[in-house]
Structures are given as structure tokens and as C-alpha cells.
mmCIF file of C-alpha atoms in Angstrom:
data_model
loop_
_atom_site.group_PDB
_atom_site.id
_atom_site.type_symbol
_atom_site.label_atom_id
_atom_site.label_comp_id
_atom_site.label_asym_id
_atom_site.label_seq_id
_atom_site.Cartn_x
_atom_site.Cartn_y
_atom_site.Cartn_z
ATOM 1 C CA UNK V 1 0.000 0.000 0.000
ATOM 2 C CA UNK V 2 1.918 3.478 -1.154
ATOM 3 C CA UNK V 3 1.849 5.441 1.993
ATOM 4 C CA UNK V 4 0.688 8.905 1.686
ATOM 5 C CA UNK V 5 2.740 12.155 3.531
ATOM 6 C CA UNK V 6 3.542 10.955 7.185
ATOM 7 C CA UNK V 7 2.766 14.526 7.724
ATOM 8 C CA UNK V 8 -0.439 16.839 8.756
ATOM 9 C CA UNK V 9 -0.857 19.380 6.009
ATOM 10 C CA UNK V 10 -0.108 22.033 8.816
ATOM 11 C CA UNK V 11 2.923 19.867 9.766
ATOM 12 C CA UNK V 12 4.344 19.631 6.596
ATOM 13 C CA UNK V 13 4.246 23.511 5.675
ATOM 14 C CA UNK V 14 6.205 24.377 9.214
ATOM 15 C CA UNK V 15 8.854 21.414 8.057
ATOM 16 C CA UNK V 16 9.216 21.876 4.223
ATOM 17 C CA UNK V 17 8.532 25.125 4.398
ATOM 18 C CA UNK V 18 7.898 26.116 0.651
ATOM 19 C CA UNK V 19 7.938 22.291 -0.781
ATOM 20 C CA UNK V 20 4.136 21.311 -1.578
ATOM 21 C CA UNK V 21 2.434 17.868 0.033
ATOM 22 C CA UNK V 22 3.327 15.989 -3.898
ATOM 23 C CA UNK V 23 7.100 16.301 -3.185
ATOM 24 C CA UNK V 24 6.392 15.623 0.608
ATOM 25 C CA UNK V 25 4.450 12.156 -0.510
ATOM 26 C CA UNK V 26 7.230 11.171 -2.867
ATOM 27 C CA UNK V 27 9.887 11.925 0.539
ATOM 28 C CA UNK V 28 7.438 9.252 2.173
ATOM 29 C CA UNK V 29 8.014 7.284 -0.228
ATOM 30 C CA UNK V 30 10.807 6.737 -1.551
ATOM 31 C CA UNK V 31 13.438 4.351 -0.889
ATOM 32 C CA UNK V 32 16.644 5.428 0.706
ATOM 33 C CA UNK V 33 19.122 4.745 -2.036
ATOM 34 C CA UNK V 34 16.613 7.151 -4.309
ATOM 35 C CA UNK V 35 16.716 9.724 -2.069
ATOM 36 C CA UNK V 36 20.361 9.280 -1.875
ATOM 37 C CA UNK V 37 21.005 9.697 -5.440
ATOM 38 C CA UNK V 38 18.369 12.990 -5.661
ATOM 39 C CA UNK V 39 20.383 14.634 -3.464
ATOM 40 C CA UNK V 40 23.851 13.324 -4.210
ATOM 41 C CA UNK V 41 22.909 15.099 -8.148
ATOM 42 C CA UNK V 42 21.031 17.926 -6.631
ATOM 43 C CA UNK V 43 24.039 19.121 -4.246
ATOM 44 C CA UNK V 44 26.547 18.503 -7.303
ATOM 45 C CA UNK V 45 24.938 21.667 -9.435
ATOM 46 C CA UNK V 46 27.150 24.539 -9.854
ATOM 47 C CA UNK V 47 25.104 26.256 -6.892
ATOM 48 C CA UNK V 48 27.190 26.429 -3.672
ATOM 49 C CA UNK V 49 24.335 27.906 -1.507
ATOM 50 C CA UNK V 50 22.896 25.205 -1.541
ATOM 51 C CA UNK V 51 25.217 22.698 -0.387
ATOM 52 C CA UNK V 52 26.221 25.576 2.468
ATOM 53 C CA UNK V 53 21.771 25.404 2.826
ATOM 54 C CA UNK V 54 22.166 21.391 2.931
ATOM 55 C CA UNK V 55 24.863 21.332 5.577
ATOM 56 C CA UNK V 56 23.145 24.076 7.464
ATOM 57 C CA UNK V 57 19.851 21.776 7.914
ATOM 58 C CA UNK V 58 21.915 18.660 8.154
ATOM 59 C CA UNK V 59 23.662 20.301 11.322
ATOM 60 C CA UNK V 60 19.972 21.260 12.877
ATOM 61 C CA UNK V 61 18.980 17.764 12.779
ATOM 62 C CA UNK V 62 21.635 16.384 14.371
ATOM 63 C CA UNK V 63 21.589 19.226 17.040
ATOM 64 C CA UNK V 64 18.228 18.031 17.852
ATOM 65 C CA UNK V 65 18.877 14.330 17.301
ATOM 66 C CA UNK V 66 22.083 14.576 19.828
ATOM 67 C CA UNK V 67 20.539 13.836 23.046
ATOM 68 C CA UNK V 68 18.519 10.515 21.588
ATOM 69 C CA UNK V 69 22.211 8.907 20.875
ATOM 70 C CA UNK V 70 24.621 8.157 23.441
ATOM 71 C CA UNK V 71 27.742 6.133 23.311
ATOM 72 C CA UNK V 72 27.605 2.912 25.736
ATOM 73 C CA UNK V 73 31.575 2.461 25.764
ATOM 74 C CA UNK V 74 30.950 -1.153 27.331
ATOM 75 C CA UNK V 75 28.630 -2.017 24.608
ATOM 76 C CA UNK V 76 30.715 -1.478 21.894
ATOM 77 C CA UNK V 77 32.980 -4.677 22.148
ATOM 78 C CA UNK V 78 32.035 -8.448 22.913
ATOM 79 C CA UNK V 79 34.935 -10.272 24.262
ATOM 80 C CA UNK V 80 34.975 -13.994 22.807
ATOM 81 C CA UNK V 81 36.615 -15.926 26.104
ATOM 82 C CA UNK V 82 38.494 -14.787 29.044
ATOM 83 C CA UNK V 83 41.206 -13.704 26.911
ATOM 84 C CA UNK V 84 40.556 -10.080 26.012
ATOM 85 C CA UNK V 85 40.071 -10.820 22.086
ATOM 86 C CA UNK V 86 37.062 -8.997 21.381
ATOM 87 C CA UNK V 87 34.557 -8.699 18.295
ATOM 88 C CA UNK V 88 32.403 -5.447 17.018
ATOM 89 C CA UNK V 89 28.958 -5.195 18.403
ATOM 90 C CA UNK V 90 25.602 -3.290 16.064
ATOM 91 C CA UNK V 91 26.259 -0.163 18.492
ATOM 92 C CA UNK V 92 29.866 -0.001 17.539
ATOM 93 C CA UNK V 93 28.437 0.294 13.634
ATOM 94 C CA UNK V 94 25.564 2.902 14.991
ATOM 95 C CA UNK V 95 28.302 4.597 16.325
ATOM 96 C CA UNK V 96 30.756 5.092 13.875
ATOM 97 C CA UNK V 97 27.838 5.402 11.751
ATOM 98 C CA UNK V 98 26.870 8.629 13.886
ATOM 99 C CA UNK V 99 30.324 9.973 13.899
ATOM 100 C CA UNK V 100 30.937 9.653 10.070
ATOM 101 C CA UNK V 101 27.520 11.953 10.001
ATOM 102 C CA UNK V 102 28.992 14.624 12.362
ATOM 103 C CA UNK V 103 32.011 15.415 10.501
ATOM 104 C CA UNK V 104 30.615 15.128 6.896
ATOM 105 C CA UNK V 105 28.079 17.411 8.040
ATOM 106 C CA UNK V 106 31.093 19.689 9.700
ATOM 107 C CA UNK V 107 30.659 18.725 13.476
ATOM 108 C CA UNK V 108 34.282 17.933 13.499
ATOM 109 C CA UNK V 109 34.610 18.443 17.425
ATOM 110 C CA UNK V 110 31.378 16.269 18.211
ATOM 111 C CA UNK V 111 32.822 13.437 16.379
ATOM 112 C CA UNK V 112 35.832 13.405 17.808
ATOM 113 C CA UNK V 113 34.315 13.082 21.345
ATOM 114 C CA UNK V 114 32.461 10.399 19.722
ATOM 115 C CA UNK V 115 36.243 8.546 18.368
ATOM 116 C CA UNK V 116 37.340 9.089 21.391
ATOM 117 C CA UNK V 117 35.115 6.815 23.690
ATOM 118 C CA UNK V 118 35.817 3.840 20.832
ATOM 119 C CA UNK V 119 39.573 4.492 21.574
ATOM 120 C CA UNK V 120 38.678 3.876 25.232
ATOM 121 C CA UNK V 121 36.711 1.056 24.845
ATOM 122 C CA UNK V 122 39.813 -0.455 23.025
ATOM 123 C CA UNK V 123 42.427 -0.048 25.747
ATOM 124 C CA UNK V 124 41.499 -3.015 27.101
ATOM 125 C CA UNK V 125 41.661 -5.275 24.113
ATOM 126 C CA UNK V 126 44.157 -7.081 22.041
ATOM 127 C CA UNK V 127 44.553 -8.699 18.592
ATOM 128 C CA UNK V 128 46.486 -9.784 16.195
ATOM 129 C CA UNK V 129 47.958 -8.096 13.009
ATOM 130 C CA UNK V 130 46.148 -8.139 9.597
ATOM 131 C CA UNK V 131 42.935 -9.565 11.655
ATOM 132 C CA UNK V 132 39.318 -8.460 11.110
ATOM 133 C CA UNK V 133 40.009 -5.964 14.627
ATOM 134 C CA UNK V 134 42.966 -4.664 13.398
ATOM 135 C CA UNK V 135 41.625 -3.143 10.005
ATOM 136 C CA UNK V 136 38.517 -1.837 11.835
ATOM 137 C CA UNK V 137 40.668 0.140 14.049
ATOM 138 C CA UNK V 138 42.460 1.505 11.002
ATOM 139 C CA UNK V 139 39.052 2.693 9.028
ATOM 140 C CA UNK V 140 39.044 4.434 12.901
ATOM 141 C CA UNK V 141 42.336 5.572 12.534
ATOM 142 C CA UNK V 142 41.210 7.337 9.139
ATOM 143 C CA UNK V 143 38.001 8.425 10.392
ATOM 144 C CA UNK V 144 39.714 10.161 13.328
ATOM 145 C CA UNK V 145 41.710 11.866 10.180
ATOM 146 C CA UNK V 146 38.495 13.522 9.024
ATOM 147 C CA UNK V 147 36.942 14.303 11.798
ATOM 148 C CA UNK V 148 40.084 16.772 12.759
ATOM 149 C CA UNK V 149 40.114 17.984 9.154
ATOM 150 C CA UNK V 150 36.266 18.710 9.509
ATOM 151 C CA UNK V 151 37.017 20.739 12.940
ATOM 152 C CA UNK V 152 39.399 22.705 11.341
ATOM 153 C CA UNK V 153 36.647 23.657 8.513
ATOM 154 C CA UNK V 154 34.491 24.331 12.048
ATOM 155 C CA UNK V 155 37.032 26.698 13.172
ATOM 156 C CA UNK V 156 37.827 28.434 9.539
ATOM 157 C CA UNK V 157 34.149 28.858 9.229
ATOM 158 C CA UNK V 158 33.446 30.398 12.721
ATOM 159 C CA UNK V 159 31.440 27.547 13.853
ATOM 160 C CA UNK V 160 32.862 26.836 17.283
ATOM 161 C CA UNK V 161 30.892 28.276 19.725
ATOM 162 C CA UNK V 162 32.677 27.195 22.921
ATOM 163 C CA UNK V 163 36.101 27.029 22.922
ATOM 164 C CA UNK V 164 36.392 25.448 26.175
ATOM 165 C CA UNK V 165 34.598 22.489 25.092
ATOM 166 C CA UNK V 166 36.594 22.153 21.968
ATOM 167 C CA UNK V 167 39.748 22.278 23.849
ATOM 168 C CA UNK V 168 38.673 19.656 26.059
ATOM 169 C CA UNK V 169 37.647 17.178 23.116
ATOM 170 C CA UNK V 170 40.992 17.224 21.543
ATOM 171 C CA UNK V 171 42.938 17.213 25.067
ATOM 172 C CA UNK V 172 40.905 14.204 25.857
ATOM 173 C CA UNK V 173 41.504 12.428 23.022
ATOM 174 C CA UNK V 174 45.335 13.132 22.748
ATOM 175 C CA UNK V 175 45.263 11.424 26.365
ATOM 176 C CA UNK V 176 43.303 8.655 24.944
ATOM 177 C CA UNK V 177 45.311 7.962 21.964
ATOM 178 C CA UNK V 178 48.657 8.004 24.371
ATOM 179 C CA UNK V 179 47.278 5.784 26.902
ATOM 180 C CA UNK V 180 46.576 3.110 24.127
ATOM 181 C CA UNK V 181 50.090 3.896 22.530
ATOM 182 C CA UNK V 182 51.306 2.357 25.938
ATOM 183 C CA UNK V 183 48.857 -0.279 26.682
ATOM 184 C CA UNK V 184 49.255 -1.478 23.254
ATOM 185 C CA UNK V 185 53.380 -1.496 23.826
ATOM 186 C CA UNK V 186 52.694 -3.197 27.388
ATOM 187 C CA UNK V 187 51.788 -6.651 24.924
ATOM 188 C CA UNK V 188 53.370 -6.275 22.504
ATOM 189 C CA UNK V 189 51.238 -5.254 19.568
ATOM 190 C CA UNK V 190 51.310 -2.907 16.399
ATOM 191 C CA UNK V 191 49.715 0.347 17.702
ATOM 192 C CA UNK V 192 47.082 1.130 15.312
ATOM 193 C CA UNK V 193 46.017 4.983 15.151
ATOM 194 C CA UNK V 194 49.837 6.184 14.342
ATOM 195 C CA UNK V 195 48.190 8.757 11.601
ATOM 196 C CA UNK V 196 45.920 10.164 14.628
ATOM 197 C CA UNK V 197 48.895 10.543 16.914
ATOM 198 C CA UNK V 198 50.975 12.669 14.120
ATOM 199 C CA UNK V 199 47.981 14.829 13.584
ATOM 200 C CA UNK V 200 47.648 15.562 17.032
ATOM 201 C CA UNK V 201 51.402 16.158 17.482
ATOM 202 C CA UNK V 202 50.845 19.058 14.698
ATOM 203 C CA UNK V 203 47.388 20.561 15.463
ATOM 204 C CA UNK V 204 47.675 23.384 17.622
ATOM 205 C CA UNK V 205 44.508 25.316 18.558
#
């Protein structure tokens, strides 16, 4: 059955402000990989207001979205044994799911505080090179890489709006990143978030 607007007309003026109840039905509607594509073609017109429009809405949401998601740092692991080799869990995907959405939508800082508590749910662990815990902690590794280049955009576009909290996101996770540096020398292993580490040495703010 094709589901009509999930939306009271009322509702759906105050939300899509000038977009009329047909486009709202197809929104309904559609599929997300459709409305994936719409906007992947609409944002790559020569018009850059309105990816800066996009961004601006994207960031709203997740404003209002931020207290519905919190990160459970004990939930993000399942250890297999006794032994402290350890496996992903769905919230460890929700999570780096949320994070990747922070910084493409230029929360650079709130991702990072996000990074940071999977960093400190890893001290903790081990595992071996090249295995399936390894490489996840190296997309981590590069997804700590963007989040710091997305805070930098935050701070080159004036988006920071306390600078005490900011300072405390990156001090907190250049304390995380050092205590795993050690804990991952203390058996032995290949310390896996070296390219987070050399940003951090250089990122002065």
C-alpha cells in the first residue's frame, strides 16, 4: 500500500517550508538509495548555496537528534573468552555510523568526542595483526583523520561556539590515543592509530 505524507498538512508547511504535500508524498516514499542519489545530483549543481543550505539543515537535525544517541563504551565490544580478544557489536556500527555523520556534516569536534570513547573502549583489548580488529581500528584511525580535518573547517568557518569544550575534546583524546600507545606497547602489539597521533602532534589550537 503506497503510503501517503507521514505529515499533517499544517505539519508539513512548518517542516518543508515552501515544498508542496506531492514532493512531501514522494519523501514518504521513496526508498533510501533514491533519495540518496536525488540529493547526491542535486548538491553537485554549480550552486554552492545550496550545499552551504544542505549542511546548514543537516547540522539542525543532528543538534536536535544529539541527546537521543549516546555512546555505551561497554557495549561497543564483545569479548569472545576470558582472553581479552574482542569482536564489534551493532552499536559499535551505529556509532561510527553517527560519527561519520557529524564530521561530513562539519561537526568535526562532536565526532571526535564520539572517536574518542571507541579508543577507550579499546584499551582493554588485544589482537592480532592483519585480523578483522585490526583493520577496523584503522578505518578508525582514518576516520579520526576527518573528523580533525572537519574541525578545522568548524574553526575556519566560525562555527565553534565554545572554545572550552573544543579544547577539552581534543585534550581528551590526545590522552586517549597516548594511553593506548602504551597499553598497546605493554603486549606487545602494532599500535594502530599512528596517523591520529601525528595529527595531534601538529594541530595546535
Amino acid at each position: 500500500m503506497v503510503a501517503q505524507s507521514t505529515s499533517r498538512p499544517s505539519e508539513a508547511r512548518s517542516v518543508l517550508g515552501h515544498v508542496n504535500l506531492m514532493v512531501d508524498t514522494f519523501i514518504a516514499n521513496a526508498n533510501v538509495d533514491d533519495l540518496r542519489s536525488i540529493v547526491r545530483s542535486l548538491l553537485a549543481t554549480n550552486n554552492p548555496g545550496l550545499s552551504a543550505s544542505f549542511t546548514h539543515a543537516a547540522r539542525s537535525r543532528l543538534h536536535q537528534t544529539a541527546s537521543k544517541t549516546s555512546v555505551n563504551t561497554y557495549a561497543l565490544f564483545t569479548l569472545h573468552s576470558q582472553t581479552t580478544s574482542a569482536a564489534p557489536t551493532q552499536h559499535l556500527h551505529d556509532v561510527l555510523v553517527r560519527a561519520r555523520t557529524l564530521y561530513g556534516a562539519g561537526m568535526g569536534f562532536a565526532s571526535l568526542k564520539v572517536l574518542t570513547s571507541v579508543i577507550r573502549a579499546s584499551l582493554e583489548l588485544q589482537w592480532e595483526d592483519d585480523s578483522d580488529l585490526s583493520n577496523l581500528f584503522a578505518f578508525i584511525d582514518a576516520d579520526i583523520g576527518q573528523a580533525i580535518q572537519s574541525s578545522k573547517e568548524e574553526i575556519e568557518g566560525g562555527r565553534v561556539s565554545d572554545w572550552g569544550i573544543a579544547h577539552e575534546i581534543v585534550d581528551d583524546l590526545r590522552g586517549v590515543v597516548k594511553e593506548s600507545k602504551k597499553a598497546v606497547q605493554v603486549w606487545g602489539g602494532e599500535f594502530p592509530f599512528e596517523r591520529t597521533a601525528s595529527s595531534l602532534e601538529y594541530w595546535k589550537i
